Amino acid sequence: MIRADPLPAVSPLLPRVPAWALPDGPVEHQPDAAFYAGAALTSLDQLVRSDPPWAGAWRQRLALKSAVAAVRLAARGEDEAALRDVWHLRQPGADPGPAGTILDAWRRLASQPPVIDGERLVKVMELLGLRWDDAFADLPGMIRDMLGERRPAPFAAAAIASHVIALSPGSEVLAWWLADLVVAQKLRWPRPVPLLMAQAFAPALRSQGTRAAATKIRPGEQKEFERAVCLAVAQGAAEACRLGTELGRRAGRLMAVAPKLRAKGAGEVIFLLLNEDAVSGSLATKNLSRFGARRLFERLQKFEAVRELSGRPTFRLFGL
């Protein structure tokens, strides 16, 4: 029998955004919002650069959360569970449908280097269900120019989002996709961390009026939008760090039990669990049958090393 390959230990001390780095009430002034964004990004940057072995699953879980907001922006009704199903339960190579292609765009953002050229931009717009317009052709060059500017990451993100909306008011989902890519470029991350799309409907991007009078702050409302993006970055970074702490703890349990797994193909399953949001319970590989996978996941559940994510007795999905 083949043992799972040994895996590195998880550091118990993961960066967290401190309470003082998040506002406890309305933030009216841009410098205050920028302070919160900078403080929160410092913690997130430490987490990104630590490159934990479960970073792939972490990014894909964040991509899923962003896709939920993007689907809502597209006036569709798929929630997190539905998106997870259309992606992970489809046949290999099958079309995941309109909502699934939106998820595909965010999965690609989370797993590829933060660079953009004309060809990639065309593909991203196709996945997001947007029609190409020649006005978008200059976007890659504009983003490259931003790298040479001294503008902080949240303000660069606000600038590119505003520019996209100015070109096409119906392209807000692309605006947030590119905003996350620009943040990664400015911070020199190897891959983006999906943050801003998931905040599109959050309080940070609504006006500071009463709840009844609050309205969504749109890209292009310069000072107001920059303040709102800074707050969205702070909140998104805090949520990403909290998720990292949660997944790091679960990954630690998975790695601790790995040497006890004697099933052929166990190493492949552990690799997928550390790099994917979810793994099908009926997974079949060269070294693992569907029956073997079912028994392996049952054993991992017994060790409390994985969670069942679908809540179903069949077509089950597992993840950290």
mmCIF file of C-alpha atoms in Angstrom, residues 26-311:
data_model
loop_
_atom_site.group_PDB
_atom_site.id
_atom_site.type_symbol
_atom_site.label_atom_id
_atom_site.label_comp_id
_atom_site.label_asym_id
_atom_site.label_seq_id
_atom_site.Cartn_x
_atom_site.Cartn_y
_atom_site.Cartn_z
ATOM 1 C CA PRO A 26 -19.122 55.377 9.724
ATOM 2 C CA VAL A 27 -15.878 56.691 8.215
ATOM 3 C CA GLU A 28 -16.421 60.051 6.581
ATOM 4 C CA HIS A 29 -12.906 61.087 5.608
ATOM 5 C CA GLN A 30 -10.706 59.554 2.942
ATOM 6 C CA PRO A 31 -7.435 59.633 4.964
ATOM 7 C CA ASP A 32 -9.081 57.616 7.738
ATOM 8 C CA ALA A 33 -10.362 55.055 5.226
ATOM 9 C CA ALA A 34 -6.903 54.840 3.643
ATOM 10 C CA PHE A 35 -5.382 54.153 7.069
ATOM 11 C CA TYR A 36 -7.740 51.215 7.651
ATOM 12 C CA ALA A 37 -6.995 49.813 4.184
ATOM 13 C CA GLY A 38 -3.245 50.056 4.693
ATOM 14 C CA ALA A 39 -3.335 48.415 8.102
ATOM 15 C CA ALA A 40 -5.531 45.542 6.897
ATOM 16 C CA LEU A 41 -3.464 44.986 3.755
ATOM 17 C CA THR A 42 -0.324 44.704 5.876
ATOM 18 C CA SER A 43 -1.771 41.663 7.647
ATOM 19 C CA LEU A 44 -3.049 40.162 4.394
ATOM 20 C CA ASP A 45 0.305 40.728 2.721
ATOM 21 C CA GLN A 46 2.021 38.755 5.480
ATOM 22 C CA LEU A 47 -0.389 35.879 4.921
ATOM 23 C CA VAL A 48 0.105 35.918 1.143
ATOM 24 C CA ARG A 49 3.892 35.944 1.447
ATOM 25 C CA SER A 50 3.901 33.092 3.959
ATOM 26 C CA ASP A 51 2.529 30.941 1.080
ATOM 27 C CA PRO A 52 0.913 28.234 3.252
ATOM 28 C CA PRO A 53 0.348 24.816 1.640
ATOM 29 C CA TRP A 54 -3.418 25.414 1.665
ATOM 30 C CA ALA A 55 -3.191 28.761 -0.184
ATOM 31 C CA GLY A 56 -4.773 27.261 -3.302
ATOM 32 C CA ALA A 57 -7.922 26.198 -1.437
ATOM 33 C CA TRP A 58 -8.001 29.579 0.297
ATOM 34 C CA ARG A 59 -7.874 31.523 -2.962
ATOM 35 C CA GLN A 60 -10.469 29.291 -4.599
ATOM 36 C CA ARG A 61 -12.833 29.677 -1.641
ATOM 37 C CA LEU A 62 -12.465 33.456 -1.965
ATOM 38 C CA ALA A 63 -13.016 33.155 -5.728
ATOM 39 C CA LEU A 64 -16.287 31.352 -5.048
ATOM 40 C CA LYS A 65 -17.450 34.122 -2.720
ATOM 41 C CA SER A 66 -16.607 36.725 -5.365
ATOM 42 C CA ALA A 67 -18.456 34.724 -8.007
ATOM 43 C CA VAL A 68 -21.591 34.675 -5.831
ATOM 44 C CA ALA A 69 -21.594 38.486 -5.799
ATOM 45 C CA ALA A 70 -20.809 38.634 -9.530
ATOM 46 C CA VAL A 71 -23.709 36.295 -10.317
ATOM 47 C CA ARG A 72 -25.995 38.471 -8.214
ATOM 48 C CA LEU A 73 -24.783 41.541 -10.105
ATOM 49 C CA ALA A 74 -25.701 39.725 -13.319
ATOM 50 C CA ALA A 75 -29.256 39.327 -11.938
ATOM 51 C CA ARG A 76 -28.935 35.561 -11.551
ATOM 52 C CA GLY A 77 -30.005 33.533 -8.540
ATOM 53 C CA GLU A 78 -27.268 30.915 -8.014
ATOM 54 C CA ASP A 79 -25.923 30.884 -4.474
ATOM 55 C CA GLU A 80 -22.635 29.456 -3.183
ATOM 56 C CA ALA A 81 -23.939 25.877 -3.033
ATOM 57 C CA ALA A 82 -25.373 26.034 -6.554
ATOM 58 C CA LEU A 83 -22.157 27.453 -7.997
ATOM 59 C CA ARG A 84 -20.119 24.783 -6.256
ATOM 60 C CA ASP A 85 -22.373 22.126 -7.739
ATOM 61 C CA VAL A 86 -22.323 23.386 -11.336
ATOM 62 C CA TRP A 87 -18.533 23.494 -11.262
ATOM 63 C CA HIS A 88 -17.500 20.392 -9.348
ATOM 64 C CA LEU A 89 -20.264 17.980 -10.418
ATOM 65 C CA ARG A 90 -20.134 18.564 -14.160
ATOM 66 C CA GLN A 91 -18.532 16.078 -16.511
ATOM 67 C CA PRO A 92 -14.877 16.832 -17.389
ATOM 68 C CA GLY A 93 -14.776 19.459 -20.113
ATOM 69 C CA ALA A 94 -18.541 20.076 -19.987
ATOM 70 C CA ASP A 95 -19.941 23.605 -20.263
ATOM 71 C CA PRO A 96 -20.680 24.821 -16.709
ATOM 72 C CA GLY A 97 -23.356 27.224 -17.961
ATOM 73 C CA PRO A 98 -23.539 31.035 -17.601
ATOM 74 C CA ALA A 99 -23.106 31.086 -13.824
ATOM 75 C CA GLY A 100 -20.322 28.521 -13.989
ATOM 76 C CA THR A 101 -18.381 30.548 -16.553
ATOM 77 C CA ILE A 102 -18.575 33.561 -14.238
ATOM 78 C CA LEU A 103 -17.090 31.362 -11.500
ATOM 79 C CA ASP A 104 -14.440 30.256 -14.014
ATOM 80 C CA ALA A 105 -13.363 33.882 -14.467
ATOM 81 C CA TRP A 106 -12.778 34.284 -10.734
ATOM 82 C CA ARG A 107 -11.060 30.916 -10.410
ATOM 83 C CA ARG A 108 -8.654 31.950 -13.149
ATOM 84 C CA LEU A 109 -8.015 35.279 -11.432
ATOM 85 C CA ALA A 110 -7.103 33.446 -8.216
ATOM 86 C CA SER A 111 -4.806 30.891 -9.843
ATOM 87 C CA GLN A 112 -2.874 32.848 -12.485
ATOM 88 C CA PRO A 113 -0.225 35.586 -12.248
ATOM 89 C CA PRO A 114 -1.641 39.144 -12.110
ATOM 90 C CA VAL A 115 -0.859 40.115 -15.701
ATOM 91 C CA ILE A 116 -3.257 41.134 -18.432
ATOM 92 C CA ASP A 117 -2.941 41.489 -22.166
ATOM 93 C CA GLY A 118 -5.458 41.871 -24.960
ATOM 94 C CA GLU A 119 -5.981 38.143 -25.449
ATOM 95 C CA ARG A 120 -6.611 37.463 -21.772
ATOM 96 C CA LEU A 121 -8.910 40.478 -21.490
ATOM 97 C CA VAL A 122 -11.042 39.200 -24.366
ATOM 98 C CA LYS A 123 -11.316 35.773 -22.682
ATOM 99 C CA VAL A 124 -12.210 37.244 -19.291
ATOM 100 C CA MET A 125 -14.949 39.387 -20.812
ATOM 101 C CA GLU A 126 -16.314 36.336 -22.606
ATOM 102 C CA LEU A 127 -16.442 34.377 -19.340
ATOM 103 C CA LEU A 128 -18.158 37.280 -17.585
ATOM 104 C CA GLY A 129 -20.783 37.463 -20.320
ATOM 105 C CA LEU A 130 -19.676 40.873 -21.598
ATOM 106 C CA ARG A 131 -19.522 42.000 -25.202
ATOM 107 C CA TRP A 132 -16.141 43.142 -26.501
ATOM 108 C CA ASP A 133 -15.785 46.788 -27.438
ATOM 109 C CA ASP A 134 -12.702 48.336 -29.029
ATOM 110 C CA ALA A 135 -12.783 50.952 -26.268
ATOM 111 C CA PHE A 136 -11.390 48.247 -23.938
ATOM 112 C CA ALA A 137 -8.289 47.696 -26.074
ATOM 113 C CA ASP A 138 -6.254 50.282 -24.132
ATOM 114 C CA LEU A 139 -6.965 48.762 -20.701
ATOM 115 C CA PRO A 140 -3.880 46.488 -20.538
ATOM 116 C CA GLY A 141 -1.608 49.441 -21.347
ATOM 117 C CA MET A 142 -3.318 51.620 -18.748
ATOM 118 C CA ILE A 143 -2.842 48.951 -16.111
ATOM 119 C CA ARG A 144 0.846 48.587 -16.998
ATOM 120 C CA ASP A 145 1.254 52.354 -16.652
ATOM 121 C CA MET A 146 -0.226 52.194 -13.140
ATOM 122 C CA LEU A 147 2.678 50.043 -12.004
ATOM 123 C CA GLY A 148 5.001 52.995 -12.509
ATOM 124 C CA GLU A 149 2.834 55.378 -10.513
ATOM 125 C CA ARG A 150 3.150 56.003 -6.781
ATOM 126 C CA ARG A 151 -0.582 55.574 -6.272
ATOM 127 C CA PRO A 152 -1.335 53.154 -3.368
ATOM 128 C CA ALA A 153 -3.036 49.873 -4.219
ATOM 129 C CA PRO A 154 -6.605 50.767 -3.096
ATOM 130 C CA PHE A 155 -6.515 54.030 -5.065
ATOM 131 C CA ALA A 156 -5.166 52.258 -8.153
ATOM 132 C CA ALA A 157 -8.010 49.735 -7.823
ATOM 133 C CA ALA A 158 -10.546 52.563 -7.589
ATOM 134 C CA ALA A 159 -9.009 54.252 -10.628
ATOM 135 C CA ILE A 160 -9.182 51.199 -12.889
ATOM 136 C CA ALA A 161 -12.723 50.372 -11.747
ATOM 137 C CA SER A 162 -13.851 53.933 -12.450
ATOM 138 C CA HIS A 163 -12.203 53.866 -15.869
ATOM 139 C CA VAL A 164 -13.937 50.621 -16.840
ATOM 140 C CA ILE A 165 -17.333 51.968 -15.786
ATOM 141 C CA ALA A 166 -16.695 55.160 -17.735
ATOM 142 C CA LEU A 167 -16.078 53.019 -20.830
ATOM 143 C CA SER A 168 -19.117 50.809 -20.249
ATOM 144 C CA PRO A 169 -21.549 51.391 -17.345
ATOM 145 C CA GLY A 170 -22.743 47.779 -17.592
ATOM 146 C CA SER A 171 -19.287 46.311 -16.993
ATOM 147 C CA GLU A 172 -19.107 46.586 -13.209
ATOM 148 C CA VAL A 173 -18.200 42.909 -12.791
ATOM 149 C CA LEU A 174 -15.152 43.438 -15.050
ATOM 150 C CA ALA A 175 -14.292 46.574 -13.084
ATOM 151 C CA TRP A 176 -13.992 44.585 -9.853
ATOM 152 C CA TRP A 177 -12.136 41.711 -11.541
ATOM 153 C CA LEU A 178 -9.494 44.130 -12.816
ATOM 154 C CA ALA A 179 -9.432 46.003 -9.503
ATOM 155 C CA ASP A 180 -8.366 42.832 -7.676
ATOM 156 C CA LEU A 181 -5.738 42.182 -10.339
ATOM 157 C CA VAL A 182 -4.352 45.712 -9.912
ATOM 158 C CA VAL A 183 -4.139 45.320 -6.117
ATOM 159 C CA ALA A 184 -2.038 42.181 -6.637
ATOM 160 C CA GLN A 185 0.199 43.963 -9.135
ATOM 161 C CA LYS A 186 0.778 46.932 -6.841
ATOM 162 C CA LEU A 187 1.604 44.661 -3.881
ATOM 163 C CA ARG A 188 3.722 42.328 -6.041
ATOM 164 C CA TRP A 189 1.751 39.240 -5.111
ATOM 165 C CA PRO A 190 2.404 36.115 -7.226
ATOM 166 C CA ARG A 191 -1.350 35.633 -7.686
ATOM 167 C CA PRO A 192 -4.345 37.859 -6.886
ATOM 168 C CA VAL A 193 -6.502 37.396 -3.814
ATOM 169 C CA PRO A 194 -10.191 37.921 -4.727
ATOM 170 C CA LEU A 195 -11.392 40.664 -2.379
ATOM 171 C CA LEU A 196 -13.428 43.469 -3.875
ATOM 172 C CA MET A 197 -16.172 41.778 -5.872
ATOM 173 C CA ALA A 198 -17.389 40.084 -2.702
ATOM 174 C CA GLN A 199 -17.792 43.547 -1.111
ATOM 175 C CA ALA A 200 -19.894 44.983 -3.959
ATOM 176 C CA PHE A 201 -23.112 44.789 -1.920
ATOM 177 C CA ALA A 202 -21.509 45.388 1.485
ATOM 178 C CA PRO A 203 -22.046 48.506 3.640
ATOM 179 C CA ALA A 204 -18.573 49.806 2.726
ATOM 180 C CA LEU A 205 -19.794 50.589 -0.793
ATOM 181 C CA ARG A 206 -22.956 52.354 0.312
ATOM 182 C CA SER A 207 -23.398 55.984 1.226
ATOM 183 C CA GLN A 208 -23.015 57.134 4.820
ATOM 184 C CA GLY A 209 -26.664 58.157 5.152
ATOM 185 C CA THR A 210 -29.314 56.373 7.188
ATOM 186 C CA ARG A 211 -30.017 52.779 6.222
ATOM 187 C CA ALA A 212 -33.226 53.802 4.454
ATOM 188 C CA ALA A 213 -31.478 56.572 2.543
ATOM 189 C CA ALA A 214 -28.196 54.745 1.842
ATOM 190 C CA THR A 215 -27.440 54.223 -1.835
ATOM 191 C CA LYS A 216 -24.773 52.287 -3.653
ATOM 192 C CA ILE A 217 -21.625 54.260 -4.392
ATOM 193 C CA ARG A 218 -20.778 53.864 -8.053
ATOM 194 C CA PRO A 219 -17.308 53.947 -9.633
ATOM 195 C CA GLY A 220 -16.626 57.406 -11.000
ATOM 196 C CA GLU A 221 -17.844 59.304 -7.933
ATOM 197 C CA GLN A 222 -14.188 60.119 -7.364
ATOM 198 C CA LYS A 223 -13.515 61.040 -3.711
ATOM 199 C CA GLU A 224 -16.526 59.177 -2.373
ATOM 200 C CA PHE A 225 -15.641 56.064 -4.374
ATOM 201 C CA GLU A 226 -11.982 56.088 -3.330
ATOM 202 C CA ARG A 227 -13.034 56.265 0.322
ATOM 203 C CA ALA A 228 -15.500 53.423 -0.217
ATOM 204 C CA VAL A 229 -12.928 51.215 -1.964
ATOM 205 C CA CYS A 230 -10.460 51.723 0.887
ATOM 206 C CA LEU A 231 -13.102 50.540 3.356
ATOM 207 C CA ALA A 232 -14.013 47.604 1.087
ATOM 208 C CA VAL A 233 -10.338 46.620 0.898
ATOM 209 C CA ALA A 234 -10.057 46.735 4.695
ATOM 210 C CA GLN A 235 -13.158 44.605 5.166
ATOM 211 C CA GLY A 236 -12.197 42.180 2.395
ATOM 212 C CA ALA A 237 -8.678 41.752 3.790
ATOM 213 C CA ALA A 238 -10.060 41.071 7.269
ATOM 214 C CA GLU A 239 -12.461 38.439 5.922
ATOM 215 C CA ALA A 240 -9.675 36.828 3.882
ATOM 216 C CA CYS A 241 -7.433 36.612 6.947
ATOM 217 C CA ARG A 242 -10.249 35.129 9.042
ATOM 218 C CA LEU A 243 -10.863 32.527 6.350
ATOM 219 C CA GLY A 244 -7.127 31.812 6.280
ATOM 220 C CA THR A 245 -7.119 31.157 10.024
ATOM 221 C CA GLU A 246 -10.095 28.816 9.647
ATOM 222 C CA LEU A 247 -8.651 26.881 6.709
ATOM 223 C CA GLY A 248 -5.200 26.774 8.275
ATOM 224 C CA ARG A 249 -6.616 25.070 11.352
ATOM 225 C CA ARG A 250 -8.476 22.496 9.237
ATOM 226 C CA ALA A 251 -5.465 21.928 6.978
ATOM 227 C CA GLY A 252 -3.408 21.283 10.102
ATOM 228 C CA ARG A 253 -5.722 18.431 11.057
ATOM 229 C CA LEU A 254 -5.579 17.050 7.507
ATOM 230 C CA MET A 255 -1.777 17.094 7.489
ATOM 231 C CA ALA A 256 -1.632 15.499 10.922
ATOM 232 C CA VAL A 257 -3.614 12.474 9.770
ATOM 233 C CA ALA A 258 -1.909 12.186 6.365
ATOM 234 C CA PRO A 259 0.732 9.662 7.592
ATOM 235 C CA LYS A 260 -2.095 7.405 8.814
ATOM 236 C CA LEU A 261 -3.669 7.121 5.365
ATOM 237 C CA ARG A 262 -2.596 3.966 3.589
ATOM 238 C CA ALA A 263 -5.028 4.163 0.681
ATOM 239 C CA LYS A 264 -3.477 4.185 -2.750
ATOM 240 C CA GLY A 265 -4.058 7.664 -4.175
ATOM 241 C CA ALA A 266 -4.486 9.363 -0.784
ATOM 242 C CA GLY A 267 -1.710 11.809 -1.625
ATOM 243 C CA GLU A 268 -3.602 12.954 -4.731
ATOM 244 C CA VAL A 269 -6.754 13.597 -2.707
ATOM 245 C CA ILE A 270 -4.887 15.571 -0.058
ATOM 246 C CA PHE A 271 -3.238 17.646 -2.770
ATOM 247 C CA LEU A 272 -6.667 18.475 -4.232
ATOM 248 C CA LEU A 273 -8.110 19.321 -0.826
ATOM 249 C CA LEU A 274 -5.266 21.770 -0.208
ATOM 250 C CA ASN A 275 -5.674 23.413 -3.611
ATOM 251 C CA GLU A 276 -9.399 23.335 -4.359
ATOM 252 C CA ASP A 277 -12.496 24.793 -2.765
ATOM 253 C CA ALA A 278 -14.152 21.369 -2.960
ATOM 254 C CA VAL A 279 -13.484 17.810 -4.152
ATOM 255 C CA SER A 280 -16.122 15.368 -5.371
ATOM 256 C CA GLY A 281 -16.725 12.403 -3.091
ATOM 257 C CA SER A 282 -16.997 10.214 -6.200
ATOM 258 C CA LEU A 283 -13.581 11.271 -7.465
ATOM 259 C CA ALA A 284 -11.811 8.639 -9.562
ATOM 260 C CA THR A 285 -8.127 8.844 -10.520
ATOM 261 C CA LYS A 286 -5.515 6.513 -11.972
ATOM 262 C CA ASN A 287 -4.674 5.370 -8.454
ATOM 263 C CA LEU A 288 -8.068 5.654 -6.761
ATOM 264 C CA SER A 289 -11.445 4.112 -7.603
ATOM 265 C CA ARG A 290 -14.774 5.735 -6.749
ATOM 266 C CA PHE A 291 -15.264 3.140 -4.019
ATOM 267 C CA GLY A 292 -11.783 3.848 -2.686
ATOM 268 C CA ALA A 293 -12.464 7.586 -2.693
ATOM 269 C CA ARG A 294 -15.686 7.113 -0.756
ATOM 270 C CA ARG A 295 -13.910 5.066 1.897
ATOM 271 C CA LEU A 296 -11.060 7.576 2.077
ATOM 272 C CA PHE A 297 -13.408 10.524 2.605
ATOM 273 C CA GLU A 298 -15.298 8.565 5.269
ATOM 274 C CA ARG A 299 -12.001 8.013 7.057
ATOM 275 C CA LEU A 300 -11.053 11.676 6.736
ATOM 276 C CA GLN A 301 -14.437 12.659 8.163
ATOM 277 C CA LYS A 302 -13.875 10.311 11.084
ATOM 278 C CA PHE A 303 -10.609 12.123 11.784
ATOM 279 C CA GLU A 304 -12.465 15.484 11.395
ATOM 280 C CA ALA A 305 -9.924 16.377 8.709
ATOM 281 C CA VAL A 306 -12.501 17.374 6.051
ATOM 282 C CA ARG A 307 -16.029 18.774 5.964
ATOM 283 C CA GLU A 308 -18.922 17.596 3.800
ATOM 284 C CA LEU A 309 -20.008 20.741 1.975
ATOM 285 C CA SER A 310 -23.134 19.755 0.053
ATOM 286 C CA GLY A 311 -25.385 18.436 2.836
#
